[in-house]
CSV table of C-alpha atoms and ligand atoms in Angstrom, one decimal:
chain,number,residue,atom,x,y,z
A,1,MET,CA,31.2,75.2,-66.6
A,2,ASP,CA,33.8,73.6,-68.9
A,3,LYS,CA,33.4,69.8,-69.7
A,4,ASN,CA,36.7,68.9,-67.8
A,5,LYS,CA,35.8,70.6,-64.7
A,6,LEU,CA,32.3,69.2,-64.8
A,7,GLU,CA,33.8,65.7,-65.1
A,8,THR,CA,36.2,66.3,-62.2
A,9,LEU,CA,33.4,67.5,-59.9
A,10,LYS,CA,31.2,64.5,-60.8
A,11,LYS,CA,34.0,62.2,-59.8
A,12,GLU,CA,34.7,64.1,-56.5
A,13,TYR,CA,31.1,63.7,-55.8
A,14,ALA,CA,31.0,60.1,-56.5
A,15,GLU,CA,34.1,59.8,-54.2
A,16,LEU,CA,32.2,61.7,-51.5
A,17,THR,CA,29.2,59.2,-51.5
A,18,VAL,CA,31.7,56.3,-51.2
A,19,ARG,CA,34.0,57.9,-48.6
A,20,SER,CA,31.8,60.0,-46.5
A,21,GLY,CA,28.3,58.8,-47.5
A,22,ILE,CA,29.0,55.0,-47.0
A,23,ASN,CA,32.4,55.4,-45.5
A,24,LEU,CA,33.2,51.9,-47.1
A,25,GLN,CA,35.5,49.9,-45.3
A,26,LYS,CA,38.2,47.6,-46.8
A,27,GLY,CA,36.8,44.2,-47.7
A,28,GLN,CA,33.2,45.3,-47.5
A,29,ARG,CA,30.7,44.6,-50.3
A,30,LEU,CA,28.8,47.7,-51.8
A,31,VAL,CA,25.4,47.4,-53.4
A,32,ILE,CA,24.3,50.3,-55.8
A,33,PRO,CA,20.7,50.5,-56.8
A,34,SER,CA,20.6,52.8,-59.7
A,35,SER,CA,18.6,53.8,-62.7
A,36,VAL,CA,20.2,52.8,-66.1
A,37,ASP,CA,20.0,56.6,-66.8
A,38,CYS,CA,22.7,57.2,-64.3
A,39,ALA,CA,25.1,54.4,-65.4
A,40,ASP,CA,28.0,56.8,-66.0
A,41,PHE,CA,27.8,58.1,-62.4
A,42,ALA,CA,27.2,54.5,-61.0
A,43,ARG,CA,30.5,53.5,-62.7
A,44,MET,CA,32.3,56.3,-61.1
A,45,CYS,CA,31.0,55.3,-57.7
A,46,ALA,CA,32.0,51.7,-58.3
A,47,ALA,CA,35.5,52.8,-59.3
A,48,ALA,CA,35.7,54.9,-56.1
A,49,ALA,CA,34.6,51.9,-54.1
A,50,TYR,CA,37.3,49.5,-55.6
A,51,GLU,CA,39.9,52.3,-54.9
A,52,ALA,CA,38.7,52.2,-51.3
A,53,GLY,CA,39.2,48.3,-51.2
A,54,CYS,CA,35.7,47.2,-52.0
A,55,ARG,CA,35.3,43.3,-52.0
A,56,GLU,CA,32.7,43.5,-54.7
A,57,VAL,CA,30.2,46.0,-56.2
A,58,VAL,CA,26.8,44.5,-56.7
A,59,MET,CA,24.6,46.5,-59.1
A,60,ASP,CA,20.8,46.6,-58.7
A,61,TRP,CA,19.6,48.3,-62.0
A,62,THR,CA,16.2,49.8,-62.6
A,63,ASP,CA,14.7,51.7,-65.4
A,64,ASP,CA,11.7,54.1,-65.0
A,65,ILE,CA,10.3,53.2,-68.5
A,66,MET,CA,10.4,49.5,-67.9
A,67,THR,CA,8.8,50.0,-64.4
A,68,ARG,CA,6.0,52.0,-65.9
A,69,MET,CA,5.5,49.4,-68.7
A,70,LYS,CA,5.3,46.6,-66.0
A,71,TYR,CA,2.6,48.4,-64.0
A,72,LEU,CA,0.7,49.0,-67.1
A,73,CYS,CA,1.0,45.6,-68.9
A,74,ALA,CA,2.1,42.9,-66.5
A,75,ASP,CA,-0.4,40.2,-65.2
A,76,ASP,CA,-2.4,41.6,-62.3
A,77,ASP,CA,-1.6,38.9,-59.8
A,78,ILE,CA,2.2,39.5,-59.9
A,79,PHE,CA,1.6,42.9,-57.9
A,80,GLY,CA,0.5,41.1,-54.8
A,81,THR,CA,3.8,38.8,-54.7
A,82,VAL,CA,7.5,39.3,-54.4
A,83,ASN,CA,9.9,36.6,-55.8
A,84,SER,CA,11.7,34.7,-53.1
A,85,TRP,CA,15.1,35.3,-54.7
A,86,GLU,CA,14.5,39.1,-54.5
A,87,LYS,CA,13.8,38.8,-50.8
A,88,GLU,CA,16.9,36.7,-50.4
A,89,PHE,CA,19.0,39.4,-52.3
A,90,TYR,CA,18.2,42.0,-49.7
A,91,ASP,CA,18.4,39.7,-46.7
A,92,VAL,CA,21.6,38.0,-47.5
A,93,LEU,CA,23.4,41.2,-48.3
A,94,GLY,CA,21.8,43.2,-45.4
A,95,LYS,CA,22.7,40.5,-42.9
A,96,GLU,CA,26.3,40.4,-44.3
A,97,GLY,CA,26.5,44.3,-43.6
A,98,ALA,CA,27.1,45.4,-47.2
A,99,GLY,CA,27.0,49.1,-47.8
A,100,TRP,CA,23.9,50.3,-49.7
A,101,LEU,CA,24.5,53.4,-52.0
A,102,SER,CA,21.2,54.4,-53.7
A,103,ILE,CA,21.4,56.6,-56.7
A,104,TYR,CA,17.9,58.0,-56.7
A,105,SER,CA,16.8,59.9,-59.8
A,106,GLU,CA,13.4,58.9,-60.7
A,107,ASP,CA,10.9,60.7,-63.1
A,108,PRO,CA,8.6,62.4,-60.6
A,109,GLU,CA,5.6,61.3,-62.6
A,110,LYS,CA,6.8,57.8,-63.9
A,111,LEU,CA,3.6,56.1,-62.7
A,112,LYS,CA,1.2,58.9,-63.5
A,113,GLY,CA,-2.2,57.5,-64.3
A,114,VAL,CA,-1.4,54.0,-63.1
A,115,ASP,CA,-4.1,52.3,-61.0
A,116,PRO,CA,-3.2,53.4,-57.4
A,117,GLU,CA,-4.7,50.0,-56.0
A,118,ARG,CA,-2.1,48.2,-58.1
A,119,ILE,CA,0.8,50.3,-56.7
A,120,LYS,CA,-0.6,49.9,-53.0
A,121,ARG,CA,-0.8,46.1,-53.5
A,122,ALA,CA,2.8,46.0,-54.8
A,123,GLN,CA,4.0,48.2,-51.9
A,124,ILE,CA,2.3,46.0,-49.3
A,125,ALA,CA,3.8,42.8,-50.8
A,126,ARG,CA,7.2,44.4,-50.9
A,127,GLY,CA,6.9,45.9,-47.5
A,128,ASN,CA,6.1,42.5,-46.0
A,129,ALA,CA,8.9,40.7,-47.9
A,130,LEU,CA,11.5,43.2,-47.1
A,131,LYS,CA,10.5,43.9,-43.5
A,132,GLU,CA,13.6,42.4,-42.1
A,133,PHE,CA,16.0,44.3,-44.4
A,134,ARG,CA,14.1,47.7,-43.7
A,135,GLU,CA,14.5,47.2,-40.0
A,136,ARG,CA,18.2,46.6,-40.4
A,137,GLU,CA,18.3,49.8,-42.3
A,138,MET,CA,16.3,51.8,-39.9
A,139,ARG,CA,18.5,50.6,-37.0
A,140,SER,CA,21.6,51.5,-39.1
A,141,GLU,CA,23.0,47.9,-38.9
A,142,PHE,CA,24.8,48.6,-42.1
A,143,GLN,CA,25.9,51.9,-43.7
A,144,TRP,CA,23.6,53.3,-46.3
A,145,CYS,CA,23.5,56.5,-48.3
A,146,VAL,CA,21.0,58.1,-50.7
A,147,CYS,CA,22.2,60.6,-53.4
A,148,SER,CA,20.6,61.9,-56.6
A,149,VAL,CA,22.2,62.7,-60.0
A,150,PRO,CA,20.4,64.1,-63.2
A,151,SER,CA,18.5,61.7,-65.2
A,152,LYS,CA,16.9,62.9,-68.4
A,153,ALA,CA,13.4,62.6,-67.0
A,154,TRP,CA,14.2,64.3,-63.6
A,155,THR,CA,16.1,67.1,-65.4
A,156,LYS,CA,13.2,67.8,-67.6
A,157,ALA,CA,10.7,67.8,-64.7
A,158,VAL,CA,12.9,70.4,-62.8
A,159,PHE,CA,13.8,72.7,-65.7
A,160,PRO,CA,11.0,72.0,-68.4
A,161,ASP,CA,11.6,75.1,-70.5
A,162,MET,CA,15.5,74.8,-70.7
A,163,ASP,CA,17.5,73.3,-73.5
A,164,GLU,CA,18.4,69.7,-72.5
A,165,GLU,CA,22.1,70.0,-72.1
A,166,ALA,CA,22.0,73.5,-70.3
A,167,ALA,CA,19.4,72.0,-68.0
A,168,GLU,CA,21.5,69.1,-67.2
A,169,GLU,CA,24.4,71.3,-66.4
A,170,ARG,CA,22.4,73.6,-64.3
A,171,LEU,CA,21.2,70.6,-62.1
A,172,TRP,CA,24.6,69.3,-61.7
A,173,GLU,CA,25.6,72.8,-60.4
A,174,GLU,CA,22.6,72.8,-58.0
A,175,ILE,CA,23.7,69.2,-56.8
A,176,PHE,CA,27.4,70.3,-56.4
A,177,SER,CA,26.5,73.4,-54.4
A,178,ALA,CA,24.0,71.5,-52.0
A,179,CYS,CA,26.6,68.7,-51.5
A,180,ARG,CA,29.7,71.0,-50.8
A,181,VAL,CA,31.4,69.5,-53.9
A,182,THR,CA,34.4,71.9,-54.2
A,183,GLU,CA,37.4,71.1,-56.2
A,184,GLY,CA,40.0,69.4,-54.1
A,185,GLU,CA,38.1,70.1,-50.9
A,186,THR,CA,35.0,68.1,-51.2
A,187,VAL,CA,35.4,65.7,-48.3
A,188,SER,CA,36.6,68.2,-45.9
A,189,SER,CA,33.8,70.7,-46.8
A,190,TRP,CA,31.3,68.0,-46.1
A,191,GLU,CA,32.8,67.0,-42.9
A,192,ALA,CA,32.9,70.8,-41.7
A,193,HIS,CA,29.1,70.9,-42.7
A,194,THR,CA,28.0,67.8,-40.9
A,195,GLN,CA,29.9,69.0,-37.7
A,196,GLU,CA,27.9,72.3,-38.0
A,197,LEU,CA,24.7,70.4,-37.9
A,198,GLN,CA,25.7,68.9,-34.7
A,199,THR,CA,25.5,72.3,-33.0
A,200,HIS,CA,21.7,72.4,-33.3
A,201,VAL,CA,21.5,68.7,-32.4
A,202,ASN,CA,23.2,69.5,-29.2
A,203,ILE,CA,21.1,72.5,-28.3
A,204,LEU,CA,17.8,70.6,-28.9
A,205,ASN,CA,19.2,67.6,-26.9
A,206,ASP,CA,20.0,69.8,-24.0
A,207,TYR,CA,16.5,71.4,-23.9
A,208,HIS,CA,14.9,68.0,-24.2
A,209,PHE,CA,11.6,69.4,-25.1
A,210,ALA,CA,8.4,67.6,-24.2
A,211,ARG,CA,6.4,69.2,-27.1
A,212,LEU,CA,6.7,71.4,-30.1
A,213,HIS,CA,4.0,73.7,-31.3
A,214,TYR,CA,4.1,74.6,-35.1
A,215,LYS,CA,2.1,77.5,-36.5
A,216,ASN,CA,2.2,79.3,-39.8
A,217,SER,CA,-0.1,81.2,-42.2
A,218,ALA,CA,-0.3,78.3,-44.5
A,219,GLY,CA,-2.6,76.8,-42.0
A,220,THR,CA,-0.4,74.5,-39.9
A,221,ASP,CA,-1.4,74.5,-36.3
A,222,VAL,CA,-0.2,71.5,-34.5
A,223,THR,CA,1.2,70.2,-31.3
A,224,VAL,CA,3.8,67.4,-31.5
A,225,GLU,CA,4.7,65.5,-28.3
A,226,LEU,CA,8.2,63.9,-28.2
A,227,PRO,CA,8.9,60.6,-26.5
A,228,GLU,CA,10.4,60.7,-23.0
A,229,LEU,CA,13.5,58.9,-24.3
A,230,HIS,CA,13.9,60.7,-27.7
A,231,TYR,CA,17.0,62.4,-28.9
A,232,TRP,CA,17.8,64.5,-32.0
A,233,ALA,CA,20.3,63.5,-34.7
A,234,GLY,CA,21.7,65.2,-37.8
A,235,GLY,CA,24.8,65.2,-40.0
A,236,ASP,CA,26.4,61.8,-39.8
A,237,GLU,CA,25.5,58.9,-37.8
A,238,LYS,CA,27.0,55.8,-36.2
A,239,CYS,CA,26.5,52.3,-37.8
A,240,ARG,CA,26.1,49.3,-35.4
A,241,ASN,CA,29.7,48.3,-36.5
A,242,GLY,CA,30.9,51.6,-35.2
A,243,VAL,CA,31.6,53.2,-38.5
A,244,MET,CA,30.2,56.8,-39.1
A,245,PHE,CA,28.4,57.5,-42.2
A,246,SER,CA,26.1,60.1,-43.9
A,247,ALA,CA,22.8,58.6,-44.9
A,248,ASN,CA,21.7,61.4,-47.1
A,249,ILE,CA,23.9,63.6,-49.2
A,250,PRO,CA,22.9,66.4,-49.2
A,251,THR,CA,21.5,66.8,-45.7
A,252,GLU,CA,20.4,69.9,-43.9
A,253,GLU,CA,18.1,68.4,-41.3
A,254,VAL,CA,18.1,67.8,-37.6
A,255,PHE,CA,15.4,65.3,-36.8
A,256,THR,CA,13.9,63.0,-34.2
A,257,LEU,CA,10.7,61.0,-33.8
A,258,PRO,CA,7.3,62.1,-32.5
A,259,LYS,CA,5.3,60.2,-29.8
A,260,ARG,CA,3.1,57.8,-31.9
A,261,ASP,CA,-0.2,59.1,-30.3
A,262,GLY,CA,1.0,62.5,-29.4
A,263,ILE,CA,0.2,64.7,-32.5
A,264,ASN,CA,-2.8,66.9,-32.6
A,265,GLY,CA,-3.9,69.6,-34.9
A,266,ARG,CA,-3.6,70.4,-38.7
A,267,ILE,CA,-0.4,69.9,-40.7
A,268,VAL,CA,-0.4,71.7,-44.1
A,269,ALA,CA,2.2,70.7,-46.9
A,270,THR,CA,4.0,73.7,-48.5
A,271,LYS,CA,5.6,72.0,-51.5
A,272,PRO,CA,4.5,69.2,-53.8
A,273,LEU,CA,5.5,65.7,-53.1
A,274,SER,CA,6.4,63.1,-55.7
A,275,HIS,CA,5.4,59.8,-54.2
A,276,ASN,CA,5.2,56.4,-56.0
A,277,GLY,CA,5.7,58.1,-59.3
A,278,THR,CA,2.9,60.6,-58.9
A,279,ILE,CA,2.8,64.2,-57.9
A,280,ILE,CA,0.6,65.1,-54.9
A,281,ASP,CA,-0.1,68.8,-54.3
A,282,GLY,CA,-1.9,71.2,-52.2
A,283,PHE,CA,-2.5,68.8,-49.2
A,284,TRP,CA,-3.2,68.7,-45.5
A,285,PHE,CA,-3.8,66.3,-42.8
A,286,GLU,CA,-6.0,66.6,-39.7
A,287,VAL,CA,-4.4,64.6,-36.9
A,288,LYS,CA,-5.9,63.4,-33.7
A,289,ASP,CA,-3.9,61.5,-31.0
A,290,GLY,CA,-1.3,61.0,-33.6
A,291,LYS,CA,-3.6,59.5,-36.3
A,292,ILE,CA,-4.5,61.1,-39.6
A,293,THR,CA,-8.3,61.4,-39.4
A,294,GLU,CA,-8.9,63.6,-42.4
A,295,VAL,CA,-6.9,64.3,-45.5
A,296,HIS,CA,-7.2,66.3,-48.6
A,297,ALA,CA,-5.2,67.0,-51.7
A,298,GLU,CA,-5.9,69.2,-54.7
A,299,LYS,CA,-3.8,66.9,-56.9
A,300,GLY,CA,-3.1,63.3,-56.4
A,301,GLU,CA,-5.7,62.8,-53.5
A,302,GLU,CA,-6.2,59.2,-54.6
A,303,VAL,CA,-2.5,58.2,-54.3
A,304,LEU,CA,-2.2,60.1,-51.0
A,305,LYS,CA,-5.2,58.2,-49.5
A,306,HIS,CA,-3.7,55.0,-50.6
A,307,ALA,CA,-0.2,56.0,-49.2
A,308,ILE,CA,-1.6,56.5,-45.7
A,309,THR,CA,-3.4,53.2,-45.6
A,310,VAL,CA,-0.8,50.6,-46.8
A,311,ASP,CA,-0.9,49.5,-43.1
A,312,GLU,CA,-2.0,50.8,-39.6
A,313,GLY,CA,1.3,52.7,-39.0
A,314,ALA,CA,1.2,54.6,-42.2
A,315,SER,CA,-1.6,56.9,-40.9
A,316,TYR,CA,0.7,57.7,-37.8
A,317,PHE,CA,3.9,59.8,-38.0
A,318,GLY,CA,7.6,58.8,-37.8
A,319,GLU,CA,9.6,61.8,-38.1
A,320,VAL,CA,9.9,65.6,-37.3
A,321,ALA,CA,12.8,67.3,-39.0
A,322,LEU,CA,13.9,71.0,-38.7
A,323,VAL,CA,15.5,72.7,-41.7
A,324,PRO,CA,15.8,76.5,-41.8
A,325,TYR,CA,14.0,78.4,-44.4
A,326,ASP,CA,17.3,79.9,-45.3
A,327,SER,CA,19.1,76.6,-46.1
A,328,PRO,CA,21.2,76.7,-49.2
A,329,ILE,CA,19.0,74.4,-51.0
A,330,SER,CA,16.0,76.6,-50.3
A,331,HIS,CA,17.9,79.5,-51.5
A,332,SER,CA,18.4,78.1,-54.8
A,333,GLY,CA,14.7,78.7,-55.4
A,334,VAL,CA,14.4,75.4,-57.3
A,335,LEU,CA,11.6,73.0,-56.8
A,336,PHE,CA,13.3,69.6,-57.3
A,337,LEU,CA,10.3,67.2,-57.1
A,338,ASN,CA,12.8,64.9,-55.5
A,339,THR,CA,12.3,64.3,-51.9
A,340,LEU,CA,16.1,64.1,-51.1
A,341,TYR,CA,16.3,67.7,-52.2
A,342,ASP,CA,13.0,69.2,-51.2
A,343,GLU,CA,13.1,67.8,-47.6
A,344,ASN,CA,16.4,69.4,-47.2
A,345,ALA,CA,15.1,72.8,-48.1
A,346,SER,CA,12.3,72.7,-45.7
A,347,CYS,CA,11.0,71.5,-42.2
A,348,HIS,CA,9.3,68.4,-42.8
A,349,PHE,CA,7.4,65.4,-41.2
A,350,ALA,CA,7.2,61.8,-42.3
A,351,PHE,CA,4.2,59.6,-41.9
A,352,GLY,CA,4.9,55.9,-41.3
A,353,GLU,CA,8.0,54.2,-39.9
A,354,ALA,CA,10.0,56.1,-37.1
A,355,TYR,CA,13.8,56.1,-36.8
A,356,PRO,CA,14.3,54.5,-33.5
A,357,LEU,CA,15.9,57.6,-31.9
A,358,ILE,CA,15.3,56.4,-28.4
A,359,GLU,CA,17.9,56.1,-25.7
A,360,GLY,CA,18.8,52.3,-25.5
A,361,ALA,CA,16.9,51.4,-28.6
A,362,GLU,CA,19.7,49.0,-29.6
A,363,ASN,CA,18.8,46.6,-26.9
A,364,MET,CA,14.9,47.1,-27.1
A,365,THR,CA,12.4,44.8,-28.9
A,366,GLU,CA,9.8,46.2,-31.3
A,367,GLU,CA,7.2,46.0,-28.3
A,368,GLU,CA,9.4,48.0,-26.0
A,369,LEU,CA,9.9,50.6,-28.9
A,370,LYS,CA,6.3,50.9,-29.4
A,371,ALA,CA,5.8,51.4,-25.7
A,372,ALA,CA,8.5,54.1,-25.8
A,373,GLY,CA,6.4,55.9,-28.4
A,374,ALA,CA,7.9,54.8,-31.7
A,375,ASN,CA,5.7,54.1,-34.7
A,376,PHE,CA,6.1,51.1,-37.0
A,377,SER,CA,5.1,50.8,-40.7
A,378,MET,CA,6.3,49.4,-44.0
A,379,THR,CA,6.3,53.0,-45.3
A,380,HIS,CA,8.2,56.2,-44.4
A,381,VAL,CA,7.1,59.3,-46.6
A,382,ASP,CA,8.6,62.8,-46.0
A,383,PHE,CA,6.5,65.8,-46.8
A,384,MET,CA,7.4,69.5,-46.5
A,385,VAL,CA,5.9,71.8,-44.1
A,386,GLY,CA,8.4,74.8,-43.7
A,387,SER,CA,7.5,78.3,-44.8
A,388,ARG,CA,9.1,81.8,-44.4
A,389,ASP,CA,6.6,82.5,-41.5
A,390,LEU,CA,6.9,79.2,-39.7
A,391,GLU,CA,7.0,79.6,-35.8
A,392,ILE,CA,7.9,76.7,-33.7
A,393,THR,CA,7.8,76.8,-29.9
A,394,GLY,CA,9.4,74.3,-27.6
A,395,ILE,CA,7.8,73.4,-24.4
A,396,THR,CA,10.0,71.8,-21.8
A,397,GLY,CA,9.0,69.1,-19.2
A,398,ASP,CA,8.4,72.0,-16.6
A,399,GLY,CA,6.2,74.0,-18.9
A,400,ARG,CA,8.9,76.6,-20.1
A,401,GLU,CA,8.2,77.9,-23.6
A,402,VAL,CA,11.2,78.4,-25.8
A,403,PRO,CA,11.2,79.8,-29.2
A,404,VAL,CA,12.8,77.2,-31.7
A,405,PHE,CA,12.0,78.7,-35.1
A,406,ILE,CA,11.1,82.4,-35.7
A,407,ASP,CA,10.3,83.5,-39.1
A,408,GLY,CA,11.1,80.2,-40.7
A,409,ASN,CA,14.7,80.0,-39.2
A,410,PHE,CA,16.3,78.6,-36.0
A,411,ALA,CA,15.8,81.0,-33.0
A,412,PHE,CA,19.2,80.0,-31.7
B,501,ZN,ZN1,14.1,63.8,-42.9
B,502,ZN,ZN1,12.5,60.9,-43.7
């Protein structure tokens, strides 16, 4: 791809994240958490935001190398605390309703070899401090969007054998294709795509399944009960202020929440997962009445065991998402080691916090949502379970069995 075209498409992609991702409103503040490796792209997003009438762009810079250095070298006691000004940053801007555009591009193994106990303590401290903010986000009280652009470390992890420059260009091409970035038509292509996702959402909402049964040759054999008042979502969603936004760019999923105590069987992951800067691979969960009772991983088992025990809700599930095996990202054949991309190439579950996709949730308390079947946790970790031979059967309230997935793809 020639240099000018590459720059044009990057700019269109940045505009897409601000216009369709956040759908930034005039006079609204925008927070951009970004790695310093992605500064060029962050600047393009900021320019697009000001163009759209942004009141102020607030940067929240991170650096994988400094993060790793801190985990290895800082005083041990700091991992159990969060600075009050940090909590204030999230709470003030969250309450104000600022848009939140995360540019996520981390080295999938940035914390490899770091004591998992230290990571867990930091996660618990942060989870407790940012509880209020996270709840606002899960309830879509402000528009938020996650996107990814190539950083050196991520690019190297995806294409380890390629020349650096060629690898970066290739990764950009994969991103443009997954995000429907098409010169001059990016926003309209994206909108057509999110509309399309709505078709499957409507069909699933019409069936209103009581349970789903998953089975494949990888070893998954699990029944997932859905809450009485659940609904499916996908594509774009409505913020509390009425503005439509796309929380993930790209997105290929339609998703809902499982009933907290309603999962039984074995769930086997079909792709590796980069979590807390470590790669976890070859793993499965045995689940009884919604709770993980047994876990095994060929790689990263220690980190996984810590991840499902950060709090009580971390060993229960918060999301079931359907993605066809033949999705465009899956067709690329690339293993991205980046959850935003890998989860949109595969059916997935998440352990931890549920999105409150429950009718009437906006007027329900945490206790009422729990009673309706929603799981609460400070964590939410997606992992992939899709395969070419995945069969999913939906069972309606009156016991009718309907094929939902045949051979890894939607049956309807
Ligand atoms: Zn998902
Ligand atoms: Zn998720």
